[in-house]
Amino acid sequence: MREPVIRGAGLVTSLAYAAVVAWLYATQPQTVAQVTGGFASIVGAYTVDPQAMADGLTFFRRDQFVEARAALSRADPAERDPRAQFYIAYAYYRQGWGRLYNDDALFAKGLSAIDKAIAAAPGGRLVVEDPALQMHSADELRAELQRGITREWSDFNPMRVFRARK
Amino acid sequence: MSATREAIVLPLVFLTVTLLAGARLGAGVALVPPSLVSLVTGTMLVGALVRSGALAPDRLLHGSRSILANANGAVVLATLFAAAAQVLGMLTPRSGLPRFFVEVFLFVLFLNTLVARPDRVRLLRSLAVILGSALVLKFVVLASLSDPSGGRTARVLVALFDAATFGTIAQEPQSPGAGYLAFFAIALFLTGAAALPAEPSSREAGLSTIPPR
């Protein structure tokens, strides 16, 4: 009677451990927070820190983008919340935007963040209804960031200096 | 073999080896799946374990065993294969001529082992020597040739060596913890390999077949 119990428990444990190993290989988490957050989100128990999120949005609206990203990263340590990642990407966009040229490094980080937001959003669709923003969907923001780091002839158009930051 | 060892200990050991051996320490931790060559040499390693009697597959999978016991056996075999492939992938240098030569060396060595068919004890000793040598080669010899943090003389020697070999020997610098992680993974893998259900030795088999008087 005892042997089947051991075998059954062993099988369940082994399969669960194998699933964890496969998940780690697939998602490549870099921090303990990402690991724990990933497991929490699998069981639907992951939540962002509301206070840090509010701080991040306040900083964002004051154009304090570095502070905004710090607070939003604190709110979403596992990088699993699409809204927080959207605002992080938007902060990279606004900080990196330039009338003459964009900061490619910041735009690339923004692209990475918006990809995380899209990956975390249900069905990959994310729309943020915020009147302070001019791009509300993750697709628009992603395309804008992608355009910003792509070299093309229109980059040399002198009329570019009249364009506005979104 | 006890049910605990087969159902719990061996799968957990081999899965841990799979996890540790796939980790590449750097600025972050990257988990790298095994290369195609590692899968081939891993298969040969498992084949060598079977041919030497260090692993008796019929003690893990057999029609006379229950479904649950066969499922445990299948998990042991699958995790053994994954761990073997990952350990060999971990011990293979990442680039250049060392990678080519180590891959060829491991392939020929396991082919030779398959043909020579040593007994269990000799195979396990041979495996320890192969894995230990590869560990020293990658994490001691090649790592010291690619170490950017040495003194001025060491850096000059490394630069001269790199120039003389057209950059084909030097590897990416390793994290200091990588060698320790590899050592632990190898030790765990060898422990697991030694704990696999083996074929009964000929003496044991002979004794068991003596008819009672």
GROMACS .gro file of C-alpha atoms in nm:
model
  379
    1MET     CA    1   0.000   0.000   0.000
    2ARG     CA    2   0.287   0.232   0.085
    3GLU     CA    3   0.477   0.181  -0.243
    4PRO     CA    4   0.202   0.309  -0.477
    5VAL     CA    5   0.172   0.619  -0.261
    6ILE     CA    6   0.545   0.686  -0.289
    7ARG     CA    7   0.540   0.621  -0.661
    8GLY     CA    8   0.239   0.845  -0.715
    9ALA     CA    9   0.383   1.126  -0.505
   10GLY     CA   10   0.717   1.089  -0.681
   11LEU     CA   11   0.553   1.106  -1.023
   12VAL     CA   12   0.358   1.419  -0.936
   13THR     CA   13   0.663   1.584  -0.779
   14SER     CA   14   0.885   1.496  -1.074
   15LEU     CA   15   0.636   1.622  -1.331
   16ALA     CA   16   0.582   1.943  -1.136
   17TYR     CA   17   0.958   1.999  -1.104
   18ALA     CA   18   1.003   1.924  -1.475
   19ALA     CA   19   0.732   2.179  -1.556
   20VAL     CA   20   0.909   2.438  -1.341
   21VAL     CA   21   1.241   2.368  -1.516
   22ALA     CA   22   1.074   2.392  -1.859
   23TRP     CA   23   0.904   2.718  -1.755
   24LEU     CA   24   1.237   2.863  -1.638
   25TYR     CA   25   1.398   2.771  -1.970
   26ALA     CA   26   1.109   2.923  -2.164
   27THR     CA   27   1.078   3.251  -1.973
   28GLN     CA   28   1.442   3.310  -1.867
   29PRO     CA   29   1.367   3.510  -1.550
   30GLN     CA   30   1.661   3.720  -1.432
   31THR     CA   31   1.560   3.799  -1.075
   32VAL     CA   32   1.396   3.618  -0.787
   33ALA     CA   33   1.109   3.869  -0.811
   34GLN     CA   34   1.049   3.763  -1.170
   35VAL     CA   35   1.045   3.396  -1.067
   36THR     CA   36   0.802   3.445  -0.780
   37GLY     CA   37   0.592   3.690  -0.980
   38GLY     CA   38   0.576   3.446  -1.268
   39PHE     CA   39   0.450   3.166  -1.044
   40ALA     CA   40   0.202   3.404  -0.879
   41SER     CA   41   0.066   3.514  -1.215
   42ILE     CA   42   0.026   3.152  -1.326
   43VAL     CA   43  -0.212   3.095  -1.035
   44GLY     CA   44  -0.367   3.441  -1.081
   45ALA     CA   45  -0.233   3.577  -0.753
   46TYR     CA   46  -0.003   3.846  -0.890
   47THR     CA   47  -0.089   4.207  -0.813
   48VAL     CA   48   0.101   4.533  -0.851
   49ASP     CA   49   0.178   4.758  -0.557
   50PRO     CA   50  -0.097   5.027  -0.589
   51GLN     CA   51   0.097   5.293  -0.398
   52ALA     CA   52   0.410   5.254  -0.611
   53MET     CA   53   0.193   5.250  -0.925
   54ALA     CA   54   0.027   5.577  -0.823
   55ASP     CA   55   0.368   5.731  -0.748
   56GLY     CA   56   0.492   5.618  -1.088
   57LEU     CA   57   0.197   5.776  -1.268
   58THR     CA   58   0.241   6.101  -1.076
   59PHE     CA   59   0.609   6.118  -1.174
   60PHE     CA   60   0.519   6.029  -1.531
   61ARG     CA   61   0.271   6.317  -1.561
   62ARG     CA   62   0.536   6.556  -1.425
   63ASP     CA   63   0.779   6.439  -1.696
   64GLN     CA   64   1.009   6.289  -1.431
   65PHE     CA   65   1.068   5.978  -1.634
   66VAL     CA   66   1.359   5.821  -1.446
   67GLU     CA   67   1.167   5.849  -1.119
   68ALA     CA   68   0.852   5.722  -1.289
   69ARG     CA   69   1.030   5.411  -1.417
   70ALA     CA   70   1.181   5.344  -1.075
   71ALA     CA   71   0.839   5.361  -0.909
   72LEU     CA   72   0.668   5.158  -1.181
   73SER     CA   73   0.941   4.892  -1.163
   74ARG     CA   74   0.885   4.877  -0.789
   75ALA     CA   75   0.513   4.839  -0.848
   76ASP     CA   76   0.565   4.556  -1.098
   77PRO     CA   77   0.887   4.376  -0.996
   78ALA     CA   78   0.804   4.065  -1.196
   79GLU     CA   79   0.735   4.266  -1.514
   80ARG     CA   80   0.399   4.095  -1.548
   81ASP     CA   81   0.156   4.386  -1.538
   82PRO     CA   82   0.073   4.515  -1.887
   83ARG     CA   83  -0.033   4.862  -1.770
   84ALA     CA   84   0.284   4.923  -1.567
   85GLN     CA   85   0.500   4.800  -1.855
   86PHE     CA   86   0.305   5.025  -2.094
   87TYR     CA   87   0.382   5.332  -1.884
   88ILE     CA   88   0.748   5.226  -1.850
   89ALA     CA   89   0.770   5.200  -2.229
   90TYR     CA   90   0.594   5.535  -2.266
   91ALA     CA   91   0.841   5.691  -2.021
   92TYR     CA   92   1.129   5.562  -2.233
   93TYR     CA   93   0.959   5.705  -2.543
   94ARG     CA   94   0.901   6.050  -2.397
   95GLN     CA   95   1.248   6.070  -2.244
   96GLY     CA   96   1.417   5.947  -2.560
   97TRP     CA   97   1.217   6.160  -2.801
   98GLY     CA   98   1.407   6.448  -2.956
   99ARG     CA   99   1.314   6.715  -3.205
  100LEU     CA  100   1.632   6.655  -3.407
  101TYR     CA  101   1.704   6.294  -3.321
  102ASN     CA  102   1.582   6.023  -3.084
  103ASP     CA  103   1.787   5.839  -2.824
  104ASP     CA  104   1.811   5.493  -2.976
  105ALA     CA  105   1.918   5.327  -2.651
  106LEU     CA  106   1.612   5.453  -2.465
  107PHE     CA  107   1.383   5.366  -2.755
  108ALA     CA  108   1.526   5.013  -2.762
  109LYS     CA  109   1.453   4.976  -2.390
  110GLY     CA  110   1.104   5.110  -2.453
  111LEU     CA  111   1.055   4.853  -2.725
  112SER     CA  112   1.160   4.579  -2.484
  113ALA     CA  113   0.915   4.707  -2.220
  114ILE     CA  114   0.623   4.735  -2.463
  115ASP     CA  115   0.692   4.381  -2.583
  116LYS     CA  116   0.660   4.267  -2.222
  117ALA     CA  117   0.334   4.461  -2.193
  118ILE     CA  118   0.195   4.300  -2.508
  119ALA     CA  119   0.307   3.956  -2.393
  120ALA     CA  120   0.137   4.004  -2.055
  121ALA     CA  121  -0.187   4.152  -2.196
  122PRO     CA  122  -0.477   3.912  -2.252
  123GLY     CA  123  -0.475   3.823  -2.621
  124GLY     CA  124  -0.185   4.065  -2.674
  125ARG     CA  125  -0.430   4.360  -2.690
  126LEU     CA  126  -0.369   4.651  -2.456
  127VAL     CA  127  -0.553   4.983  -2.454
  128VAL     CA  128  -0.488   5.239  -2.178
  129GLU     CA  129  -0.758   5.506  -2.148
  130ASP     CA  130  -0.553   5.795  -2.017
  131PRO     CA  131  -0.638   6.145  -2.149
  132ALA     CA  132  -0.280   6.258  -2.075
  133LEU     CA  133  -0.151   6.024  -2.345
  134GLN     CA  134  -0.174   6.061  -2.719
  135MET     CA  135  -0.111   5.696  -2.792
  136HIS     CA  136  -0.352   5.470  -2.610
  137SER     CA  137  -0.278   5.128  -2.752
  138ALA     CA  138   0.036   4.920  -2.714
  139ASP     CA  139   0.039   4.867  -3.089
  140GLU     CA  140   0.062   5.242  -3.156
  141LEU     CA  141   0.338   5.288  -2.902
  142ARG     CA  142   0.531   4.991  -3.034
  143ALA     CA  143   0.510   5.118  -3.390
  144GLU     CA  144   0.624   5.465  -3.280
  145LEU     CA  145   0.922   5.322  -3.091
  146GLN     CA  146   1.008   5.097  -3.384
  147ARG     CA  147   0.991   5.394  -3.624
  148GLY     CA  148   1.215   5.591  -3.390
  149ILE     CA  149   1.502   5.345  -3.414
  150THR     CA  150   1.466   5.274  -3.785
  151ARG     CA  151   1.692   5.469  -4.018
  152GLU     CA  152   1.508   5.599  -4.325
  153TRP     CA  153   1.527   5.887  -4.571
  154SER     CA  154   1.249   6.078  -4.396
  155ASP     CA  155   1.486   6.115  -4.098
  156PHE     CA  156   1.669   6.381  -4.304
  157ASN     CA  157   1.356   6.581  -4.377
  158PRO     CA  158   1.410   6.926  -4.217
  159MET     CA  159   1.037   6.953  -4.149
  160ARG     CA  160   1.086   6.692  -3.878
  161VAL     CA  161   1.177   6.966  -3.634
  162PHE     CA  162   0.811   7.073  -3.634
  163ARG     CA  163   0.676   6.737  -3.530
  164ALA     CA  164   0.536   6.700  -3.181
  165ARG     CA  165   0.601   6.449  -2.909
  166LYS     CA  166   0.305   6.221  -2.854
  167MET     CA  167   1.602  -0.055  -0.616
  168SER     CA  168   1.367   0.110  -0.372
  169ALA     CA  169   1.057   0.292  -0.493
  170THR     CA  170   1.176   0.610  -0.321
  171ARG     CA  171   1.500   0.614  -0.513
  172GLU     CA  172   1.331   0.541  -0.844
  173ALA     CA  173   1.027   0.767  -0.806
  174ILE     CA  174   1.171   1.061  -0.614
  175VAL     CA  175   1.548   1.072  -0.571
  176LEU     CA  176   1.669   0.999  -0.925
  177PRO     CA  177   1.424   1.228  -1.111
  178LEU     CA  178   1.492   1.514  -0.870
  179VAL     CA  179   1.869   1.466  -0.900
  180PHE     CA  180   1.864   1.459  -1.279
  181LEU     CA  181   1.621   1.751  -1.307
  182THR     CA  182   1.843   1.956  -1.077
  183VAL     CA  183   2.141   1.869  -1.296
  184THR     CA  184   1.940   1.973  -1.603
  185LEU     CA  185   1.866   2.308  -1.442
  186LEU     CA  186   2.217   2.375  -1.310
  187ALA     CA  187   2.404   2.258  -1.618
  188GLY     CA  188   2.194   2.478  -1.844
  189ALA     CA  189   2.267   2.793  -1.646
  190ARG     CA  190   2.518   3.033  -1.800
  191LEU     CA  191   2.631   3.289  -1.548
  192GLY     CA  192   2.713   3.634  -1.677
  193ALA     CA  193   2.565   3.977  -1.620
  194GLY     CA  194   2.240   3.783  -1.572
  195VAL     CA  195   2.158   3.414  -1.570
  196ALA     CA  196   2.068   3.260  -1.904
  197LEU     CA  197   1.932   2.908  -1.933
  198VAL     CA  198   2.063   2.758  -2.254
  199PRO     CA  199   1.900   2.450  -2.408
  200PRO     CA  200   2.134   2.174  -2.529
  201SER     CA  201   2.286   2.194  -2.875
  202LEU     CA  202   2.223   1.925  -3.135
  203VAL     CA  203   2.571   1.780  -3.078
  204SER     CA  204   2.502   1.762  -2.703
  205LEU     CA  205   2.183   1.568  -2.774
  206VAL     CA  206   2.381   1.320  -2.987
  207THR     CA  207   2.661   1.275  -2.734
  208GLY     CA  208   2.402   1.259  -2.454
  209THR     CA  209   2.231   0.975  -2.637
  210MET     CA  210   2.565   0.799  -2.672
  211LEU     CA  211   2.633   0.846  -2.301
  212VAL     CA  212   2.299   0.689  -2.209
  213GLY     CA  213   2.372   0.411  -2.460
  214ALA     CA  214   2.711   0.352  -2.297
  215LEU     CA  215   2.545   0.332  -1.954
  216VAL     CA  216   2.304   0.069  -2.088
  217ARG     CA  217   2.569  -0.136  -2.267
  218SER     CA  218   2.797  -0.140  -1.965
  219GLY     CA  219   2.517  -0.257  -1.739
  220ALA     CA  220   2.527   0.061  -1.529
  221LEU     CA  221   2.167   0.113  -1.635
  222ALA     CA  222   1.924  -0.174  -1.682
  223PRO     CA  223   1.627  -0.030  -1.873
  224ASP     CA  224   1.416  -0.340  -1.806
  225ARG     CA  225   1.432  -0.259  -1.436
  226LEU     CA  226   1.265   0.073  -1.518
  227LEU     CA  227   1.029  -0.021  -1.799
  228HIS     CA  228   0.887  -0.372  -1.824
  229GLY     CA  229   0.555  -0.534  -1.897
  230SER     CA  230   0.553  -0.706  -1.558
  231ARG     CA  231   0.565  -0.372  -1.375
  232SER     CA  232   0.261  -0.164  -1.288
  233ILE     CA  233   0.166   0.139  -1.497
  234LEU     CA  234   0.273   0.371  -1.216
  235ALA     CA  235   0.610   0.201  -1.182
  236ASN     CA  236   0.664   0.220  -1.558
  237ALA     CA  237   0.574   0.590  -1.551
  238ASN     CA  238   0.838   0.642  -1.280
  239GLY     CA  239   1.088   0.450  -1.491
  240ALA     CA  240   1.009   0.657  -1.799
  241VAL     CA  241   1.061   0.977  -1.599
  242VAL     CA  242   1.400   0.850  -1.479
  243LEU     CA  243   1.510   0.771  -1.836
  244ALA     CA  244   1.385   1.104  -1.974
  245THR     CA  245   1.547   1.310  -1.699
  246LEU     CA  246   1.872   1.108  -1.728
  247PHE     CA  247   1.887   1.189  -2.099
  248ALA     CA  248   1.813   1.560  -2.041
  249ALA     CA  249   2.076   1.580  -1.767
  250ALA     CA  250   2.337   1.399  -1.979
  251ALA     CA  251   2.280   1.631  -2.274
  252GLN     CA  252   2.295   1.940  -2.056
  253VAL     CA  253   2.610   1.830  -1.870
  254LEU     CA  254   2.790   1.764  -2.198
  255GLY     CA  255   2.664   2.095  -2.339
  256MET     CA  256   2.788   2.274  -2.027
  257LEU     CA  257   3.135   2.122  -2.061
  258THR     CA  258   3.172   2.208  -2.428
  259PRO     CA  259   3.352   2.539  -2.490
  260ARG     CA  260   3.129   2.802  -2.645
  261SER     CA  261   3.326   2.891  -2.956
  262GLY     CA  262   3.628   2.844  -3.177
  263LEU     CA  263   3.858   2.549  -3.217
  264PRO     CA  264   3.821   2.425  -2.856
  265ARG     CA  265   3.450   2.374  -2.919
  266PHE     CA  266   3.515   2.176  -3.235
  267PHE     CA  267   3.784   1.958  -3.079
  268VAL     CA  268   3.591   1.889  -2.757
  269GLU     CA  269   3.281   1.790  -2.954
  270VAL     CA  270   3.484   1.554  -3.173
  271PHE     CA  271   3.672   1.424  -2.868
  272LEU     CA  272   3.351   1.346  -2.678
  273PHE     CA  273   3.190   1.186  -2.983
  274VAL     CA  274   3.487   0.957  -3.048
  275LEU     CA  275   3.530   0.880  -2.679
  276PHE     CA  276   3.168   0.773  -2.632
  277LEU     CA  277   3.175   0.578  -2.959
  278ASN     CA  278   3.483   0.397  -2.834
  279THR     CA  279   3.314   0.331  -2.500
  280LEU     CA  280   3.006   0.191  -2.676
  281VAL     CA  281   3.223  -0.046  -2.876
  282ALA     CA  282   3.459  -0.145  -2.593
  283ARG     CA  283   3.164  -0.219  -2.361
  284PRO     CA  284   3.336  -0.182  -2.023
  285ASP     CA  285   3.170  -0.308  -1.708
  286ARG     CA  286   2.969  -0.079  -1.481
  287VAL     CA  287   3.248   0.020  -1.243
  288ARG     CA  288   3.496   0.093  -1.522
  289LEU     CA  289   3.239   0.294  -1.714
  290LEU     CA  290   3.156   0.508  -1.413
  291ARG     CA  291   3.527   0.567  -1.345
  292SER     CA  292   3.582   0.651  -1.711
  293LEU     CA  293   3.285   0.888  -1.706
  294ALA     CA  294   3.425   1.067  -1.402
  295VAL     CA  295   3.760   1.108  -1.580
  296ILE     CA  296   3.598   1.234  -1.903
  297LEU     CA  297   3.372   1.486  -1.729
  298GLY     CA  298   3.646   1.594  -1.487
  299SER     CA  299   3.895   1.648  -1.770
  300ALA     CA  300   3.645   1.848  -1.971
  301LEU     CA  301   3.571   2.056  -1.659
  302VAL     CA  302   3.940   2.133  -1.607
  303LEU     CA  303   3.987   2.213  -1.975
  304LYS     CA  304   3.696   2.456  -1.998
  305PHE     CA  305   3.678   2.611  -1.654
  306VAL     CA  306   4.048   2.614  -1.561
  307VAL     CA  307   4.269   2.606  -1.871
  308LEU     CA  308   4.057   2.794  -2.125
  309ALA     CA  309   3.915   3.027  -1.860
  310SER     CA  310   4.267   3.130  -1.752
  311LEU     CA  311   4.362   3.191  -2.117
  312SER     CA  312   4.062   3.420  -2.155
  313ASP     CA  313   4.074   3.594  -1.818
  314PRO     CA  314   4.065   3.973  -1.870
  315SER     CA  315   4.123   4.051  -1.502
  316GLY     CA  316   4.479   3.924  -1.471
  317GLY     CA  317   4.787   4.141  -1.420
  318ARG     CA  318   4.961   4.330  -1.698
  319THR     CA  319   5.194   4.038  -1.781
  320ALA     CA  320   4.904   3.796  -1.790
  321ARG     CA  321   4.708   4.025  -2.020
  322VAL     CA  322   5.006   4.065  -2.254
  323LEU     CA  323   5.050   3.687  -2.266
  324VAL     CA  324   4.678   3.639  -2.332
  325ALA     CA  325   4.688   3.900  -2.610
  326LEU     CA  326   4.998   3.737  -2.766
  327PHE     CA  327   4.840   3.393  -2.742
  328ASP     CA  328   4.518   3.526  -2.894
  329ALA     CA  329   4.708   3.686  -3.181
  330ALA     CA  330   4.919   3.374  -3.240
  331THR     CA  331   4.610   3.155  -3.263
  332PHE     CA  332   4.412   3.410  -3.471
  333GLY     CA  333   4.157   3.436  -3.190
  334THR     CA  334   4.044   3.078  -3.236
  335ILE     CA  335   4.130   2.959  -2.883
  336ALA     CA  336   4.022   3.242  -2.654
  337GLN     CA  337   3.673   3.215  -2.510
  338GLU     CA  338   3.430   3.463  -2.362
  339PRO     CA  339   3.529   3.541  -2.002
  340GLN     CA  340   3.355   3.317  -1.749
  341SER     CA  341   3.184   3.420  -1.430
  342PRO     CA  342   3.384   3.307  -1.123
  343GLY     CA  343   3.087   3.101  -1.006
  344ALA     CA  344   3.051   2.909  -1.331
  345GLY     CA  345   3.323   2.656  -1.248
  346TYR     CA  346   3.180   2.583  -0.904
  347LEU     CA  347   2.833   2.538  -1.052
  348ALA     CA  348   2.973   2.300  -1.314
  349PHE     CA  349   3.162   2.102  -1.051
  350PHE     CA  350   2.847   2.062  -0.842
  351ALA     CA  351   2.641   1.963  -1.146
  352ILE     CA  352   2.894   1.699  -1.249
  353ALA     CA  353   2.919   1.558  -0.897
  354LEU     CA  354   2.540   1.536  -0.880
  355PHE     CA  355   2.519   1.375  -1.222
  356LEU     CA  356   2.780   1.112  -1.134
  357THR     CA  357   2.599   1.042  -0.807
  358GLY     CA  358   2.276   0.992  -0.999
  359ALA     CA  359   2.446   0.773  -1.260
  360ALA     CA  360   2.595   0.554  -0.986
  361ALA     CA  361   2.251   0.519  -0.825
  362LEU     CA  362   2.079   0.400  -1.144
  363PRO     CA  363   1.934   0.049  -1.139
  364ALA     CA  364   2.215  -0.168  -1.273
  365GLU     CA  365   2.213  -0.508  -1.432
  366PRO     CA  366   2.294  -0.777  -1.178
  367SER     CA  367   2.659  -0.878  -1.208
  368SER     CA  368   2.731  -1.217  -1.364
  369ARG     CA  369   2.820  -1.355  -1.022
  370GLU     CA  370   2.489  -1.241  -0.875
  371ALA     CA  371   2.306  -1.367  -1.181
  372GLY     CA  372   2.484  -1.703  -1.157
  373LEU     CA  373   2.404  -1.740  -0.790
  374SER     CA  374   2.042  -1.658  -0.848
  375THR     CA  375   2.009  -1.927  -1.112
  376ILE     CA  376   2.152  -2.212  -0.901
  377PRO     CA  377   1.863  -2.448  -0.862
  378PRO     CA  378   1.768  -2.526  -0.499
  379ARG     CA  379   1.859  -2.872  -0.374
   0.00000   0.00000   0.00000
